[in-house]
mmCIF file with all atom_site columns, C-alpha atoms in Angstrom:
data_model
loop_
_atom_site.group_PDB
_atom_site.id
_atom_site.type_symbol
_atom_site.label_atom_id
_atom_site.label_alt_id
_atom_site.label_comp_id
_atom_site.label_asym_id
_atom_site.label_entity_id
_atom_site.label_seq_id
_atom_site.pdbx_PDB_ins_code
_atom_site.Cartn_x
_atom_site.Cartn_y
_atom_site.Cartn_z
_atom_site.occupancy
_atom_site.B_iso_or_equiv
_atom_site.pdbx_formal_charge
_atom_site.auth_seq_id
_atom_site.auth_comp_id
_atom_site.auth_asym_id
_atom_site.auth_atom_id
_atom_site.pdbx_PDB_model_num
ATOM 1   C CA . GLN A 1 1   ? 0.310   -0.258 -0.061  1.00 0.00 ? 15  GLN A CA 1
ATOM 2   C CA . VAL A 1 2   ? 1.607   3.307  -1.148  1.00 0.00 ? 16  VAL A CA 1
ATOM 3   C CA . GLN A 1 3   ? 1.776   6.038  1.787   1.00 0.00 ? 17  GLN A CA 1
ATOM 4   C CA . LEU A 1 4   ? 3.612   9.717  1.548   1.00 0.00 ? 18  LEU A CA 1
ATOM 5   C CA . VAL A 1 5   ? 3.632   11.902 4.854   1.00 0.00 ? 19  VAL A CA 1
ATOM 6   C CA . GLU A 1 6   ? 4.853   14.936 4.053   1.00 0.00 ? 20  GLU A CA 1
ATOM 7   C CA . SER A 1 7   ? 6.300   17.306 7.009   1.00 0.00 ? 21  SER A CA 1
ATOM 8   C CA . GLY A 1 8   ? 8.010   20.553 7.135   1.00 0.00 ? 22  GLY A CA 1
ATOM 9   C CA . GLY A 1 9   ? 5.094   22.607 7.072   1.00 0.00 ? 23  GLY A CA 1
ATOM 10  C CA . ASP A 1 10  ? 5.901   25.448 9.144   1.00 0.00 ? 24  ASP A CA 1
ATOM 11  C CA . SER A 1 11  ? 4.827   29.446 9.950   1.00 0.00 ? 25  SER A CA 1
ATOM 12  C CA . VAL A 1 12  ? 7.288   31.586 8.652   1.00 0.00 ? 26  VAL A CA 1
ATOM 13  C CA . GLN A 1 13  ? 8.527   35.625 7.642   1.00 0.00 ? 27  GLN A CA 1
ATOM 14  C CA . ALA A 1 14  ? 7.611   36.660 4.249   1.00 0.00 ? 28  ALA A CA 1
ATOM 15  C CA . GLY A 1 15  ? 11.049  36.128 2.451   1.00 0.00 ? 29  GLY A CA 1
ATOM 16  C CA . GLY A 1 16  ? 12.063  33.804 4.834   1.00 0.00 ? 30  GLY A CA 1
ATOM 17  C CA . SER A 1 17  ? 12.571  29.949 3.347   1.00 0.00 ? 31  SER A CA 1
ATOM 18  C CA . LEU A 1 18  ? 11.403  26.175 4.491   1.00 0.00 ? 32  LEU A CA 1
ATOM 19  C CA . ARG A 1 19  ? 11.504  22.824 3.141   1.00 0.00 ? 33  ARG A CA 1
ATOM 20  C CA . VAL A 1 20  ? 8.868   20.710 3.610   1.00 0.00 ? 34  VAL A CA 1
ATOM 21  C CA . SER A 1 21  ? 9.587   16.902 3.000   1.00 0.00 ? 35  SER A CA 1
ATOM 22  C CA . CYS A 1 22  ? 7.123   13.477 1.783   1.00 0.00 ? 36  CYS A CA 1
ATOM 23  C CA . SER A 1 23  ? 8.347   9.909  2.474   1.00 0.00 ? 37  SER A CA 1
ATOM 24  C CA . VAL A 1 24  ? 6.987   7.782  0.107   1.00 0.00 ? 38  VAL A CA 1
ATOM 25  C CA . SER A 1 25  ? 7.065   4.146  1.486   1.00 0.00 ? 39  SER A CA 1
ATOM 26  C CA . GLY A 1 26  ? 5.086   0.601  -0.512  1.00 0.00 ? 40  GLY A CA 1
ATOM 27  C CA . TYR A 1 27  ? 5.525   2.222  -4.111  1.00 0.00 ? 41  TYR A CA 1
ATOM 28  C CA . THR A 1 28  ? 6.737   -0.344 -6.207  1.00 0.00 ? 42  THR A CA 1
ATOM 29  C CA . TYR A 1 29  ? 6.345   0.850  -10.015 1.00 0.00 ? 43  TYR A CA 1
ATOM 30  C CA . ASN A 1 30  ? 9.446   0.989  -12.469 1.00 0.00 ? 44  ASN A CA 1
ATOM 31  C CA . THR A 1 31  ? 7.990   5.057  -13.476 1.00 0.00 ? 45  THR A CA 1
ATOM 32  C CA . HIS A 1 32  ? 6.793   7.695  -11.078 1.00 0.00 ? 46  HIS A CA 1
ATOM 33  C CA . CYS A 1 33  ? 5.884   11.472 -11.573 1.00 0.00 ? 47  CYS A CA 1
ATOM 34  C CA . LEU A 1 34  ? 5.540   13.396 -8.193  1.00 0.00 ? 48  LEU A CA 1
ATOM 35  C CA . ALA A 1 35  ? 3.933   16.397 -6.884  1.00 0.00 ? 49  ALA A CA 1
ATOM 36  C CA . TRP A 1 36  ? 3.547   19.159 -4.520  1.00 0.00 ? 50  TRP A CA 1
ATOM 37  C CA . PHE A 1 37  ? -0.074  21.068 -4.309  1.00 0.00 ? 51  PHE A CA 1
ATOM 38  C CA . ARG A 1 38  ? -1.247  23.834 -2.286  1.00 0.00 ? 52  ARG A CA 1
ATOM 39  C CA . GLN A 1 39  ? -4.456  24.299 -0.626  1.00 0.00 ? 53  GLN A CA 1
ATOM 40  C CA . VAL A 1 40  ? -6.026  27.429 0.850   1.00 0.00 ? 54  VAL A CA 1
ATOM 41  C CA . PRO A 1 41  ? -9.346  27.364 1.574   1.00 0.00 ? 55  PRO A CA 1
ATOM 42  C CA . GLY A 1 42  ? -12.530 27.983 0.285   1.00 0.00 ? 56  GLY A CA 1
ATOM 43  C CA . LYS A 1 43  ? -10.044 27.528 -3.290  1.00 0.00 ? 57  LYS A CA 1
ATOM 44  C CA . GLU A 1 44  ? -9.713  24.341 -5.404  1.00 0.00 ? 58  GLU A CA 1
ATOM 45  C CA . ARG A 1 45  ? -5.541  23.052 -4.533  1.00 0.00 ? 59  ARG A CA 1
ATOM 46  C CA . GLU A 1 46  ? -3.561  23.921 -7.309  1.00 0.00 ? 60  GLU A CA 1
ATOM 47  C CA . TRP A 1 47  ? -0.800  21.855 -8.726  1.00 0.00 ? 61  TRP A CA 1
ATOM 48  C CA . VAL A 1 48  ? 2.375   23.748 -7.442  1.00 0.00 ? 62  VAL A CA 1
ATOM 49  C CA . ALA A 1 49  ? 5.585   21.743 -9.104  1.00 0.00 ? 63  ALA A CA 1
ATOM 50  C CA . THR A 1 50  ? 6.622   18.205 -10.888 1.00 0.00 ? 64  THR A CA 1
ATOM 51  C CA . ILE A 1 51  ? 9.402   15.544 -10.787 1.00 0.00 ? 65  ILE A CA 1
ATOM 52  C CA . ASP A 1 52  ? 10.012  11.963 -12.781 1.00 0.00 ? 66  ASP A CA 1
ATOM 53  C CA . ASP A 1 53  ? 12.387  9.368  -12.465 1.00 0.00 ? 67  ASP A CA 1
ATOM 54  C CA . ASP A 1 54  ? 14.800  11.289 -14.503 1.00 0.00 ? 68  ASP A CA 1
ATOM 55  C CA . ASP A 1 55  ? 14.309  14.822 -12.506 1.00 0.00 ? 69  ASP A CA 1
ATOM 56  C CA . THR A 1 56  ? 12.914  16.355 -14.797 1.00 0.00 ? 70  THR A CA 1
ATOM 57  C CA . THR A 1 57  ? 10.374  19.766 -12.937 1.00 0.00 ? 71  THR A CA 1
ATOM 58  C CA . ASN A 1 58  ? 8.170   21.706 -13.953 1.00 0.00 ? 72  ASN A CA 1
ATOM 59  C CA . TYR A 1 59  ? 6.706   24.755 -11.467 1.00 0.00 ? 73  TYR A CA 1
ATOM 60  C CA . VAL A 1 60  ? 4.147   26.486 -11.853 1.00 0.00 ? 74  VAL A CA 1
ATOM 61  C CA . ASP A 1 61  ? 5.005   30.092 -13.192 1.00 0.00 ? 75  ASP A CA 1
ATOM 62  C CA . SER A 1 62  ? 3.731   32.037 -9.591  1.00 0.00 ? 76  SER A CA 1
ATOM 63  C CA . VAL A 1 63  ? 6.922   29.737 -7.757  1.00 0.00 ? 77  VAL A CA 1
ATOM 64  C CA . LYS A 1 64  ? 8.832   29.947 -10.969 1.00 0.00 ? 78  LYS A CA 1
ATOM 65  C CA . GLY A 1 65  ? 12.418  30.910 -9.446  1.00 0.00 ? 79  GLY A CA 1
ATOM 66  C CA . ARG A 1 66  ? 11.553  30.781 -5.319  1.00 0.00 ? 80  ARG A CA 1
ATOM 67  C CA . PHE A 1 67  ? 10.670  26.871 -5.581  1.00 0.00 ? 81  PHE A CA 1
ATOM 68  C CA . THR A 1 68  ? 13.152  23.977 -5.774  1.00 0.00 ? 82  THR A CA 1
ATOM 69  C CA . ILE A 1 69  ? 11.599  20.625 -6.226  1.00 0.00 ? 83  ILE A CA 1
ATOM 70  C CA . SER A 1 70  ? 13.290  17.454 -5.839  1.00 0.00 ? 84  SER A CA 1
ATOM 71  C CA . GLN A 1 71  ? 13.868  13.984 -4.719  1.00 0.00 ? 85  GLN A CA 1
ATOM 72  C CA . ASP A 1 72  ? 16.551  10.440 -3.483  1.00 0.00 ? 86  ASP A CA 1
ATOM 73  C CA . ASN A 1 73  ? 14.865  7.800  -4.428  1.00 0.00 ? 87  ASN A CA 1
ATOM 74  C CA . THR A 1 74  ? 17.122  5.328  -2.451  1.00 0.00 ? 88  THR A CA 1
ATOM 75  C CA . LYS A 1 75  ? 15.490  7.199  0.965   1.00 0.00 ? 89  LYS A CA 1
ATOM 76  C CA . ASN A 1 76  ? 12.635  7.589  -0.955  1.00 0.00 ? 90  ASN A CA 1
ATOM 77  C CA . THR A 1 77  ? 11.628  11.113 -0.094  1.00 0.00 ? 91  THR A CA 1
ATOM 78  C CA . LEU A 1 78  ? 10.207  14.042 -1.971  1.00 0.00 ? 92  LEU A CA 1
ATOM 79  C CA . TRP A 1 79  ? 11.286  17.623 -1.221  1.00 0.00 ? 93  TRP A CA 1
ATOM 80  C CA . LEU A 1 80  ? 10.109  21.271 -1.954  1.00 0.00 ? 94  LEU A CA 1
ATOM 81  C CA . GLN A 1 81  ? 12.492  23.966 -1.016  1.00 0.00 ? 95  GLN A CA 1
ATOM 82  C CA . MET A 1 82  ? 10.672  26.953 -1.207  1.00 0.00 ? 96  MET A CA 1
ATOM 83  C CA . ASN A 1 83  ? 12.794  31.072 -0.735  1.00 0.00 ? 97  ASN A CA 1
ATOM 84  C CA . ASN A 1 84  ? 11.093  34.274 -0.549  1.00 0.00 ? 98  ASN A CA 1
ATOM 85  C CA . LEU A 1 85  ? 7.920   32.951 0.758   1.00 0.00 ? 99  LEU A CA 1
ATOM 86  C CA . LYS A 1 86  ? 5.543   35.551 -0.208  1.00 0.00 ? 100 LYS A CA 1
ATOM 87  C CA . PRO A 1 87  ? 2.432   34.899 1.720   1.00 0.00 ? 101 PRO A CA 1
ATOM 88  C CA . GLU A 1 88  ? 0.213   34.456 -1.222  1.00 0.00 ? 102 GLU A CA 1
ATOM 89  C CA . ASP A 1 89  ? 2.511   31.326 -0.754  1.00 0.00 ? 103 ASP A CA 1
ATOM 90  C CA . THR A 1 90  ? 0.418   30.770 2.837   1.00 0.00 ? 104 THR A CA 1
ATOM 91  C CA . ALA A 1 91  ? -1.710  26.520 2.135   1.00 0.00 ? 105 ALA A CA 1
ATOM 92  C CA . MET A 1 92  ? -2.084  23.039 3.073   1.00 0.00 ? 106 MET A CA 1
ATOM 93  C CA . TYR A 1 93  ? 0.495   21.293 0.622   1.00 0.00 ? 107 TYR A CA 1
ATOM 94  C CA . TYR A 1 94  ? 0.316   18.447 -0.659  1.00 0.00 ? 108 TYR A CA 1
ATOM 95  C CA . CYS A 1 95  ? 2.617   15.701 -2.065  1.00 0.00 ? 109 CYS A CA 1
ATOM 96  C CA . ALA A 1 96  ? 1.257   12.985 -5.003  1.00 0.00 ? 110 ALA A CA 1
ATOM 97  C CA . ALA A 1 97  ? 2.296   10.637 -7.045  1.00 0.00 ? 111 ALA A CA 1
ATOM 98  C CA . THR A 1 98  ? 1.011   8.538  -10.124 1.00 0.00 ? 112 THR A CA 1
ATOM 99  C CA . ALA A 1 99  ? 2.735   5.584  -11.826 1.00 0.00 ? 113 ALA A CA 1
ATOM 100 C CA . LEU A 1 100 ? 2.361   7.296  -15.388 1.00 0.00 ? 114 LEU A CA 1
ATOM 101 C CA . GLU A 1 101 ? 5.542   9.906  -15.944 1.00 0.00 ? 115 GLU A CA 1
ATOM 102 C CA . CYS A 1 102 ? 5.304   13.401 -16.235 1.00 0.00 ? 116 CYS A CA 1
ATOM 103 C CA . SER A 1 103 ? 3.858   14.910 -19.499 1.00 0.00 ? 117 SER A CA 1
ATOM 104 C CA . ASP A 1 104 ? 3.684   17.965 -19.244 1.00 0.00 ? 118 ASP A CA 1
ATOM 105 C CA . SER A 1 105 ? 0.081   18.237 -20.148 1.00 0.00 ? 119 SER A CA 1
ATOM 106 C CA . ASP A 1 106 ? -2.768  20.338 -18.431 1.00 0.00 ? 120 ASP A CA 1
ATOM 107 C CA . TYR A 1 107 ? -4.431  17.164 -16.905 1.00 0.00 ? 121 TYR A CA 1
ATOM 108 C CA . GLU A 1 108 ? -0.886  16.220 -15.208 1.00 0.00 ? 122 GLU A CA 1
ATOM 109 C CA . LYS A 1 109 ? -1.827  20.227 -13.652 1.00 0.00 ? 123 LYS A CA 1
ATOM 110 C CA . THR A 1 110 ? -4.471  18.354 -12.401 1.00 0.00 ? 124 THR A CA 1
ATOM 111 C CA . THR A 1 111 ? -5.696  16.717 -8.695  1.00 0.00 ? 125 THR A CA 1
ATOM 112 C CA . ASP A 1 112 ? -7.096  14.037 -11.144 1.00 0.00 ? 126 ASP A CA 1
ATOM 113 C CA . ALA A 1 113 ? -3.953  13.331 -12.462 1.00 0.00 ? 127 ALA A CA 1
ATOM 114 C CA . PHE A 1 114 ? -2.553  11.699 -9.074  1.00 0.00 ? 128 PHE A CA 1
ATOM 115 C CA . GLY A 1 115 ? -3.925  8.627  -7.986  1.00 0.00 ? 129 GLY A CA 1
ATOM 116 C CA . PHE A 1 116 ? -1.656  8.789  -3.721  1.00 0.00 ? 130 PHE A CA 1
ATOM 117 C CA . TRP A 1 117 ? -1.839  11.729 -1.718  1.00 0.00 ? 131 TRP A CA 1
ATOM 118 C CA . GLY A 1 118 ? -0.579  12.341 1.465   1.00 0.00 ? 132 GLY A CA 1
ATOM 119 C CA . HIS A 1 119 ? -2.491  14.716 4.975   1.00 0.00 ? 133 HIS A CA 1
ATOM 120 C CA . GLY A 1 120 ? -0.892  17.506 3.826   1.00 0.00 ? 134 GLY A CA 1
ATOM 121 C CA . THR A 1 121 ? 1.796   20.206 5.759   1.00 0.00 ? 135 THR A CA 1
ATOM 122 C CA . GLN A 1 122 ? 0.700   23.885 6.664   1.00 0.00 ? 136 GLN A CA 1
ATOM 123 C CA . VAL A 1 123 ? 2.945   26.428 6.049   1.00 0.00 ? 137 VAL A CA 1
ATOM 124 C CA . THR A 1 124 ? 1.685   29.881 7.082   1.00 0.00 ? 138 THR A CA 1
ATOM 125 C CA . VAL A 1 125 ? 4.129   32.859 5.487   1.00 0.00 ? 139 VAL A CA 1
ATOM 126 C CA . ALA A 1 126 ? 3.408   36.224 7.523   1.00 0.00 ? 140 ALA A CA 1
ATOM 127 C CA . SER A 1 127 ? 3.530   39.669 6.703   1.00 0.00 ? 141 SER A CA 1
#
């Protein structure tokens, strides 16, 4: 059974940095596409970034140059390094996984594309 567990969420000041992590267990597929999404109350879950099994990455425009998605396959860990944080980055951050390869399609930026989800970690950025 695939399990994803996020950690590292915290409250920080605007301009600060934070790294959130996602521990992945029970994953036995040969390929994968891993992602970070975020959600604020009353809004849809928003795609943030993806990384595939050859470390190709993709980001939503609002975080390009500030966030970095990375992975360590030997430790089954996914990270999201967030720098120069802004109050609008405040959200619950979720990691997600699919056995399909990343494709950079519009579909891949939706929650429907990912079958495995964690329960989220809260990031709060104070102005």
